[in-house]
Structure formats: structure tokens, C-alpha cells
Short mmCIF file of N, CA and C in Angstrom, two decimals:
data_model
loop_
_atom_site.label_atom_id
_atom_site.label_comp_id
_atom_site.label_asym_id
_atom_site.label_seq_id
_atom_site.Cartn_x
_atom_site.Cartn_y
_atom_site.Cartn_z
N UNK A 1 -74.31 114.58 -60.17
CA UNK A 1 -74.18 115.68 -59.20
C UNK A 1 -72.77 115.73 -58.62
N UNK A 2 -71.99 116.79 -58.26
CA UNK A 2 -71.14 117.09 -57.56
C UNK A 2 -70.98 116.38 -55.94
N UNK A 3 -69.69 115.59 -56.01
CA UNK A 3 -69.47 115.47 -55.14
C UNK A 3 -68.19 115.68 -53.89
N UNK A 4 -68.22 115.37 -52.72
CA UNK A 4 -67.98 116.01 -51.98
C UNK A 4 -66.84 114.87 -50.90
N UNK A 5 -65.26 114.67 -51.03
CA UNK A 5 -64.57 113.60 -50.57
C UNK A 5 -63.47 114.40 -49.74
N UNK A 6 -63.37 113.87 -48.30
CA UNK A 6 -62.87 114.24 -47.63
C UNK A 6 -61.98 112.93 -46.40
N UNK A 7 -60.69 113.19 -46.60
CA UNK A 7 -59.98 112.47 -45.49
C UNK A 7 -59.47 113.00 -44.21
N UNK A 8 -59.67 111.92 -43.53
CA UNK A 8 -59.38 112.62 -42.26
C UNK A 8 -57.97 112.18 -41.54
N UNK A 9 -57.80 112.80 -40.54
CA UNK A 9 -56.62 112.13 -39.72
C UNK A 9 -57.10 111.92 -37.96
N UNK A 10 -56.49 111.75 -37.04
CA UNK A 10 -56.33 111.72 -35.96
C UNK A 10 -56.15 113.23 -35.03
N UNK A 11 -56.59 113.36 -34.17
CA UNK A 11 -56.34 115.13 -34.01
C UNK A 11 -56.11 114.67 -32.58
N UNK A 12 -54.96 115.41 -31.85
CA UNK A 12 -54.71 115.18 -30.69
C UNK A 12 -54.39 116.63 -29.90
N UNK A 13 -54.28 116.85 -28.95
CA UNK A 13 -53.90 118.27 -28.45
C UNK A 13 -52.50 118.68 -28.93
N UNK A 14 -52.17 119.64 -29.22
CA UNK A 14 -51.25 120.42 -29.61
C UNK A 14 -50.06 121.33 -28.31
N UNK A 15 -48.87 120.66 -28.27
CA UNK A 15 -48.11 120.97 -27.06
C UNK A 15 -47.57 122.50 -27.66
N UNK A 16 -48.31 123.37 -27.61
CA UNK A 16 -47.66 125.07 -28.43
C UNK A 16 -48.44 126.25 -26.89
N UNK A 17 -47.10 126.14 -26.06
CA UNK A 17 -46.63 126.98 -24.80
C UNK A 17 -46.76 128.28 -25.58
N UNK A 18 -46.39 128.81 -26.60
CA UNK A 18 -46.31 129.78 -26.79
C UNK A 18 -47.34 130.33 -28.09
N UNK A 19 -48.06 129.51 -28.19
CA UNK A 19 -49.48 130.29 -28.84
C UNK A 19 -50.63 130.12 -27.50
N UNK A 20 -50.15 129.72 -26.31
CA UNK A 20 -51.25 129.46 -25.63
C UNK A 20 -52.23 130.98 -25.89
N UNK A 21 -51.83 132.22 -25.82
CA UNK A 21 -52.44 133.91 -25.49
C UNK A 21 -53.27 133.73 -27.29
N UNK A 22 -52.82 133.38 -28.53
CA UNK A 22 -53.10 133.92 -29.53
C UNK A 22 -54.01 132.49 -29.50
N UNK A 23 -54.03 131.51 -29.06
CA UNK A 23 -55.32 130.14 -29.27
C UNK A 23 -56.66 130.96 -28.32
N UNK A 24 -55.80 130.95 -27.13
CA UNK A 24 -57.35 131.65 -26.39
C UNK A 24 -57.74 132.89 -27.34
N UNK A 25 -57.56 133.90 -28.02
CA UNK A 25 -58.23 134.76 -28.45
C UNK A 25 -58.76 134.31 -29.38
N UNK A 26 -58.18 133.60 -30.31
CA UNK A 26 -59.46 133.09 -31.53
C UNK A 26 -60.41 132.04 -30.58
N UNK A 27 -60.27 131.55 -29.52
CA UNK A 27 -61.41 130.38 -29.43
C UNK A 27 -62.64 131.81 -28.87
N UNK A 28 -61.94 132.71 -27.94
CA UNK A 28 -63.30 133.92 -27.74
C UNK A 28 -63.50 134.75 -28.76
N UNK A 29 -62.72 134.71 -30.18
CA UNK A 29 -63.50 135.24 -30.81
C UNK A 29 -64.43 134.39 -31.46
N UNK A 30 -64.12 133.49 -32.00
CA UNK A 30 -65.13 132.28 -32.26
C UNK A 30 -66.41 132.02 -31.29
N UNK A 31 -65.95 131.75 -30.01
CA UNK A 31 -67.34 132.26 -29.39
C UNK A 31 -68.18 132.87 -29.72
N UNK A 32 -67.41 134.43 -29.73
CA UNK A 32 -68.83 135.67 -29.61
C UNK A 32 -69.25 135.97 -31.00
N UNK A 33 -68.34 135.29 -32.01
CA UNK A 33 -69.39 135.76 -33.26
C UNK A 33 -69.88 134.54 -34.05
N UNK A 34 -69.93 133.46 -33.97
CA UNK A 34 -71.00 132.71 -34.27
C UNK A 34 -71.65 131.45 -32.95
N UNK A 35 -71.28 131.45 -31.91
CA UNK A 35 -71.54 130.92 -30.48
C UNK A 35 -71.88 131.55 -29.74
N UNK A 36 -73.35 132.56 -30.17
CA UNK A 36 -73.69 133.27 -29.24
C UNK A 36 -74.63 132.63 -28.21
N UNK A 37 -74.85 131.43 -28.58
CA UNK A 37 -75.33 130.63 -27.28
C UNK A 37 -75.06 129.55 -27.20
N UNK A 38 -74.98 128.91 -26.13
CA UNK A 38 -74.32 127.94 -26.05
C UNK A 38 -74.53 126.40 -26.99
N UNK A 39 -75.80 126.28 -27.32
CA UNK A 39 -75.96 125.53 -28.31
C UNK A 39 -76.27 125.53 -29.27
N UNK A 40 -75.61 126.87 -30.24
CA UNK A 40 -75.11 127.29 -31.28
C UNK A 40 -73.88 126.25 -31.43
N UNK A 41 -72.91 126.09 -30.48
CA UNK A 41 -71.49 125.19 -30.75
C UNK A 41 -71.43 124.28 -29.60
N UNK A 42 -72.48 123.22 -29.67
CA UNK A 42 -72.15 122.62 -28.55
C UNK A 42 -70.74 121.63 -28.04
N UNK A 43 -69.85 121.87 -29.50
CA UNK A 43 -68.30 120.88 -29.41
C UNK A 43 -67.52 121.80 -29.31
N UNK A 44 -67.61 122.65 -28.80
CA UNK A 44 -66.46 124.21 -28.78
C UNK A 44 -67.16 124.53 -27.53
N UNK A 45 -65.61 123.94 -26.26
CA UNK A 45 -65.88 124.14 -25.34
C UNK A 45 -64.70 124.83 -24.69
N UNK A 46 -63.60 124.08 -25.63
CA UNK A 46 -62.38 125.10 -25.05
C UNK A 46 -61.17 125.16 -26.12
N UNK A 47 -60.18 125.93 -26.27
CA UNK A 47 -59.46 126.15 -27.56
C UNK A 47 -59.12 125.18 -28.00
N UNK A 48 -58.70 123.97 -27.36
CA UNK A 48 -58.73 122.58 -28.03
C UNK A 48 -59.54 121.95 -29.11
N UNK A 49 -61.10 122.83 -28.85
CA UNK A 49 -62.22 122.41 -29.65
C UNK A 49 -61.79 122.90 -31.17
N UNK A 50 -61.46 124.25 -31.19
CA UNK A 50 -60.90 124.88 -32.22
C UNK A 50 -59.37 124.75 -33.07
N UNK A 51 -58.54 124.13 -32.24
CA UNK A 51 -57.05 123.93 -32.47
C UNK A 51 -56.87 122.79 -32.36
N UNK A 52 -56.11 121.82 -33.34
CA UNK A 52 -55.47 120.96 -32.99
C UNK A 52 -54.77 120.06 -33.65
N UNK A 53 -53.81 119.49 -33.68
CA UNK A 53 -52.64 119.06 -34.62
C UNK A 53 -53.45 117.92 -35.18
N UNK A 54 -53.05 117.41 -36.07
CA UNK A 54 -53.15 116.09 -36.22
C UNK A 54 -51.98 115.29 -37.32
N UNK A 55 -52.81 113.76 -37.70
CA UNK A 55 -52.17 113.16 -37.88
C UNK A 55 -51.81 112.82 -39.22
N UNK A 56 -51.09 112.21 -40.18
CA UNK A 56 -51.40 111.58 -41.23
C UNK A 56 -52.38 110.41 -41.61
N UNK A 57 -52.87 109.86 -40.17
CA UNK A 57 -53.02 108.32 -40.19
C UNK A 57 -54.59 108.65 -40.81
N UNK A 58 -55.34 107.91 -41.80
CA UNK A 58 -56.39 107.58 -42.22
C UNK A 58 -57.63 106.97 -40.58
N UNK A 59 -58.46 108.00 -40.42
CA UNK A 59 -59.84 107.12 -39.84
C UNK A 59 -60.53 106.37 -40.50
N UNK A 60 -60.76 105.04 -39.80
CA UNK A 60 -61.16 104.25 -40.79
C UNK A 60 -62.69 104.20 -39.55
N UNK A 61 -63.03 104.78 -38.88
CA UNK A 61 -63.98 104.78 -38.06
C UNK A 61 -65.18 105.80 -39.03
N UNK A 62 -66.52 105.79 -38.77
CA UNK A 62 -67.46 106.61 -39.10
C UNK A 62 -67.66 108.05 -39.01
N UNK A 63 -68.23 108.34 -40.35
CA UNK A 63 -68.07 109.93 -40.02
C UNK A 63 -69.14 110.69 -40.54
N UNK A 64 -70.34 111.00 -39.87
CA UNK A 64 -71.34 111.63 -40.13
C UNK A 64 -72.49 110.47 -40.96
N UNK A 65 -72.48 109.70 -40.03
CA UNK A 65 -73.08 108.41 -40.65
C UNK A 65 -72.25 108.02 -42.12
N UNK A 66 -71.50 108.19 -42.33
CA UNK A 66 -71.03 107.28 -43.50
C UNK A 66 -69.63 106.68 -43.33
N UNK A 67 -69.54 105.40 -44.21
CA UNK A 67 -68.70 104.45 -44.02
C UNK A 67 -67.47 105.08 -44.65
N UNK A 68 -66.28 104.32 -44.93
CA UNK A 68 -65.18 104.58 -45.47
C UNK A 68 -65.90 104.13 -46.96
N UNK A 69 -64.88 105.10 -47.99
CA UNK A 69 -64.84 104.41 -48.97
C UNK A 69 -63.41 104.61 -49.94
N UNK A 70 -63.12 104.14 -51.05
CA UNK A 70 -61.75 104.69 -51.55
C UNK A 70 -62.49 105.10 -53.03
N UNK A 71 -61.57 106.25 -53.07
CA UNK A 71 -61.76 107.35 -54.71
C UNK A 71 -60.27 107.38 -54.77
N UNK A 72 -59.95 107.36 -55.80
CA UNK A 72 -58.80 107.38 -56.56
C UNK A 72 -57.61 107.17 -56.01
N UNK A 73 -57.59 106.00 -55.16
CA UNK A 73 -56.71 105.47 -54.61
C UNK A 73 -56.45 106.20 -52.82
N UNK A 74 -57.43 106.89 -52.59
CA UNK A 74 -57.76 107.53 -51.42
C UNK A 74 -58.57 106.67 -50.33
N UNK A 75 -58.33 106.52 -49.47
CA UNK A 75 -59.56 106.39 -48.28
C UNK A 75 -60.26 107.58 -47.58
N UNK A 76 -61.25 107.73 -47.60
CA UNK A 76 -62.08 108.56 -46.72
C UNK A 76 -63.56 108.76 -46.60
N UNK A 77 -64.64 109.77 -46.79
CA UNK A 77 -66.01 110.01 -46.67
C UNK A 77 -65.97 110.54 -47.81
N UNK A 78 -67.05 109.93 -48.38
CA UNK A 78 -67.66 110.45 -49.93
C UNK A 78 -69.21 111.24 -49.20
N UNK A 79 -70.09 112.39 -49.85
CA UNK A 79 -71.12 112.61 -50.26
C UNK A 79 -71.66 113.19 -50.95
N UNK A 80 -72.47 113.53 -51.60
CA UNK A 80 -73.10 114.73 -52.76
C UNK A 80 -72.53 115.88 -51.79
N UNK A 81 -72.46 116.79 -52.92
CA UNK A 81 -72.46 118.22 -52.08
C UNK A 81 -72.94 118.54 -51.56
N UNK A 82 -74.70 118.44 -52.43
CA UNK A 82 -75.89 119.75 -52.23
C UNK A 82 -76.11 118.97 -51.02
N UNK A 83 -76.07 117.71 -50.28
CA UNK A 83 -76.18 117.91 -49.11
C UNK A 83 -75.39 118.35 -47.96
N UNK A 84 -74.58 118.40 -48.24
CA UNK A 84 -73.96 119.36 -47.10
C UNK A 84 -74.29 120.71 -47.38
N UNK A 85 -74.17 121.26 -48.51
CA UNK A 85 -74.43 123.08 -49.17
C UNK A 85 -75.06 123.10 -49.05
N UNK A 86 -76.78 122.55 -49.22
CA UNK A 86 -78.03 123.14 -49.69
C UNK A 86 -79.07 122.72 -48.26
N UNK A 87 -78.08 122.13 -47.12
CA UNK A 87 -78.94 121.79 -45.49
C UNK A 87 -78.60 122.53 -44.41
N UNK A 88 -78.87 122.70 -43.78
CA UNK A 88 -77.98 123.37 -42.45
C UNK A 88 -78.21 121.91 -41.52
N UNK A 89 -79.16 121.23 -41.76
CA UNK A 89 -78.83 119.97 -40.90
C UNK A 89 -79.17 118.81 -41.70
N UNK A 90 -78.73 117.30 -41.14
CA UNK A 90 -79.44 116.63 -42.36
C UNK A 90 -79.60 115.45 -40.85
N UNK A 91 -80.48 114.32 -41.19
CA UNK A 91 -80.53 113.12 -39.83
C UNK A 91 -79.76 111.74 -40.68
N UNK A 92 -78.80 111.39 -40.03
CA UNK A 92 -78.62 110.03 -39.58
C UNK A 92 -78.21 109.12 -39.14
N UNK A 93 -78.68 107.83 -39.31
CA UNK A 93 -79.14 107.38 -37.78
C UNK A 93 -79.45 107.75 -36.37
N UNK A 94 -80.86 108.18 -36.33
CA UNK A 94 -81.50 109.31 -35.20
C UNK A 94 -80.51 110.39 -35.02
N UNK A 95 -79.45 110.88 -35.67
CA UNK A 95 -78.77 112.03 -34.97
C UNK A 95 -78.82 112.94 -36.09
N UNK A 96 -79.40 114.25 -35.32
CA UNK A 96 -79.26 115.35 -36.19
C UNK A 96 -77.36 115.89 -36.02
N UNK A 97 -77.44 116.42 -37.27
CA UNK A 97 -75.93 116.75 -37.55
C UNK A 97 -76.12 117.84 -38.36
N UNK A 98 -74.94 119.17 -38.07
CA UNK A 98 -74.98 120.36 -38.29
C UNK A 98 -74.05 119.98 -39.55
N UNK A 99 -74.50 120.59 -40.69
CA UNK A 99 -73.66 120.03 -42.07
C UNK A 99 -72.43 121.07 -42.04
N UNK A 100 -72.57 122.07 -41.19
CA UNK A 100 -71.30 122.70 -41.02
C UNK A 100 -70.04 122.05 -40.12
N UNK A 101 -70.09 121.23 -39.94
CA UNK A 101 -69.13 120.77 -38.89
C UNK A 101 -68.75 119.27 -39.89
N UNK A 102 -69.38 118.89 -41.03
CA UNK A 102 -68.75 117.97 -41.73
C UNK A 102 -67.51 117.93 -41.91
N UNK A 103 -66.78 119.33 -42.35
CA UNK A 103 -65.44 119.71 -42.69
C UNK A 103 -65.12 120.32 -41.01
N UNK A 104 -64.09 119.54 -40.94
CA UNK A 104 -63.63 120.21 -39.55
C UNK A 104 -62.15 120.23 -39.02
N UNK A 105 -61.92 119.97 -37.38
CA UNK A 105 -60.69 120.10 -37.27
C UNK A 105 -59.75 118.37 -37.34
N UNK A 106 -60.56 118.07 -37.70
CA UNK A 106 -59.56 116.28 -37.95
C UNK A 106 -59.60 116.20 -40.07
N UNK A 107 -60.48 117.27 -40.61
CA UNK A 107 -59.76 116.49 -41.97
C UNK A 107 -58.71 117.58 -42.77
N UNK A 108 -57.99 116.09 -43.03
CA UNK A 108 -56.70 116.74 -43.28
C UNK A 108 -57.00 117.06 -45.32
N UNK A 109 -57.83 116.65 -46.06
CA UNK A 109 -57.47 116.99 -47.41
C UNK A 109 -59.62 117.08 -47.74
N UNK A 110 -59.69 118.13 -48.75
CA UNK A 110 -61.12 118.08 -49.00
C UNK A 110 -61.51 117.98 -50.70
N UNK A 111 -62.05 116.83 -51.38
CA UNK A 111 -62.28 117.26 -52.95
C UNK A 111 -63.52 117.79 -53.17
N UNK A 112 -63.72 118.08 -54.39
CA UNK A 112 -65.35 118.83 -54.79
C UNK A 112 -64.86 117.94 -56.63
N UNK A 113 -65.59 117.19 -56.75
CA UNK A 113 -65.65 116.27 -58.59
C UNK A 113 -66.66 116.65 -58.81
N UNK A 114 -67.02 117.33 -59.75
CA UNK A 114 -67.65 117.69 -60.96
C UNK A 114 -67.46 117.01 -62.33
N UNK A 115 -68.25 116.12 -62.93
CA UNK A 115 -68.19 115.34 -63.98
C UNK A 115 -69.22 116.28 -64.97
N UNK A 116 -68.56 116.68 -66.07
CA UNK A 116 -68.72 117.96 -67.48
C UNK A 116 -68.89 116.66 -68.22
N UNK A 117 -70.52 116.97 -69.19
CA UNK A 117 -70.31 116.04 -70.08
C UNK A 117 -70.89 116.74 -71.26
N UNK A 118 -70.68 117.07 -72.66
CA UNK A 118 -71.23 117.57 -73.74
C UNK A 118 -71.83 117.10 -74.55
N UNK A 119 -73.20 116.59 -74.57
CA UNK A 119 -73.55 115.97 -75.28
C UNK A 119 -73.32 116.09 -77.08
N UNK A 120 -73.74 117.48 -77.54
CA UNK A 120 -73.55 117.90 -78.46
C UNK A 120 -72.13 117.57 -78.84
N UNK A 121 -71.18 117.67 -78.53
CA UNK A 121 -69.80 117.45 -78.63
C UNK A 121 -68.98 115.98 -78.80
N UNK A 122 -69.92 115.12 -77.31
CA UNK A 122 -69.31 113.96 -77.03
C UNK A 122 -67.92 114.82 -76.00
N UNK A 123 -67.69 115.67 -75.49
CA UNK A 123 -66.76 115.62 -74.44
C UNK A 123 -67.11 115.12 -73.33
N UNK A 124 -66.07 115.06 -72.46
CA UNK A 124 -66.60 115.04 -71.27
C UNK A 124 -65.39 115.28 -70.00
N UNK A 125 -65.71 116.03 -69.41
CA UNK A 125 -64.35 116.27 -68.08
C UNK A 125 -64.86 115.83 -66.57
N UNK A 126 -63.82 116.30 -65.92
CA UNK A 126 -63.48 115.74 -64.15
C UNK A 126 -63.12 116.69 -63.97
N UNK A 127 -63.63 118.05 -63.43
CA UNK A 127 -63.39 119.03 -62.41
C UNK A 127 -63.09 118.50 -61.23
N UNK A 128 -61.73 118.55 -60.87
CA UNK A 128 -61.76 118.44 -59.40
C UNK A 128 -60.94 119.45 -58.37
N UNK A 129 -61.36 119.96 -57.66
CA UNK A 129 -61.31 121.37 -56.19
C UNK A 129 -60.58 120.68 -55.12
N UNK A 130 -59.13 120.33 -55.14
CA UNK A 130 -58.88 120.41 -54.30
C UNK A 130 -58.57 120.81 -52.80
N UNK A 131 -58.75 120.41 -51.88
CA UNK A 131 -58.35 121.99 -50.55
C UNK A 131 -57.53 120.86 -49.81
N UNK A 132 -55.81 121.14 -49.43
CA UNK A 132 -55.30 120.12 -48.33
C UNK A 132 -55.25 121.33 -46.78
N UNK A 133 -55.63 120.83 -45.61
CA UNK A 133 -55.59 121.46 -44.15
C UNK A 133 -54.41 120.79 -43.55
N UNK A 134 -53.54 122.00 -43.79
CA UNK A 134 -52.06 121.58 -42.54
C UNK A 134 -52.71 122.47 -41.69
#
């Protein structure tokens, strides 16, 4: 099955005086069209929730119940896809978690591996989907 590797960084507030007018309008538009109540987004509380710089540095702390692991010379969170794609929530350790908020504002690079194998053929490939978040 397809899987799903993502690293993160450190996210700290962002000193930008002069996006302060254009941060507040995306955090109220973000509000009113998918936070139409309040615990629709209960971590989007203020444009900070939505904005914010970060770091290069690797978390080596937990992330959506799972440990660190390394893929191809990477550190970060490995999981199948279809669970994040195919849940809107999944539990663990007693905490429900919105599989939309897996990918968020601390990771800095996201893969999708797909392993192609032909039997008939004997091929076989490594699809891999990169996405990097500056």
C-alpha cells in the first residue's frame, strides 16, 4: 500500500509587521469557510494558528501517535495513506485526531511511495510524490 512520509520542523511566530492586514484576512477567511463553529478548528485561534515560519531543525518528538522513523536517509513520520485519505478521524492513544491536520503548519517536506510491481513482466518501480512547504 501507498505510503505517506512527512518531516517536520519547529514553527515559531513570524516577526512580518507588514503582512500583519493580509495574515488577519486569510485567518477570517479560513474561519468562515471551513470554521463555521468553533469546534470545527479547535487549534485556529488566531493567525498564528494559520501562519508561521519555521525551522530546518528535524522533530524528533511525536506526531499523531507515531514515533520517528528514517526513509531514505530522512527522519520523520511514516503512515499508510488510506489512513489519513480514506478517515476523517482515526484514535490514538485515547485521542481522537482529525486526519486533516496530519499535514500542517510545522511540516516542512511531504512523500506519497507507491511500490509498481509487474508480475507478468518481473518489473517493478518506486513512485515517489514529492511536496517541499517553504
Amino acid at each position: 500500500p501507498p505510503l505517506l512520509f512527512q518531516q517536520r520542523g519547529d514553527s515559531h511566530l513570524c516577526n512580518l509587521t507588514a503582512m500583519q492586514i493580509f495574515l488577519q484576512q486569510q485567518f477570517d477567511l479560513v474561519r468562515a469557510s471551513h470554521c463555521r463553529e468553533a469546534s470545527d478548528c479547535p487549534k485556529t485561534k488566531s493567525q498564528a494558528d494559520i501562519y508561521t515560519c519555521k525551522t530546518q531543525s528535524a522533530d524528533t518528538s511525536k506526531h499523531f501517535g507515531l514515533n520517528t522513523t528514517s526513509l531514505q536517509g530522512n527522519t520523520g513520520f511514516a503512515d499508510f495513506l488510506y489512513t489519513m485519505a480514506d478517515n476523517d478521524v482515526i484514535v490514538r492513544e485515547e485521542q481522537v485526531l482529525p486526519t486533516r491536520e496530519f499535514l500542517d503548519t510545522e511540516t516542512i517536506s511531504a512523500k506519497i511511495l507507491v511500490f509498481l510491481y509487474s508480475p507478468s513482466n518481473g518489473d517493478s518501480t518506486l513512485l515517489t510524490l514529492t511536496i517541499i512547504v517553504d
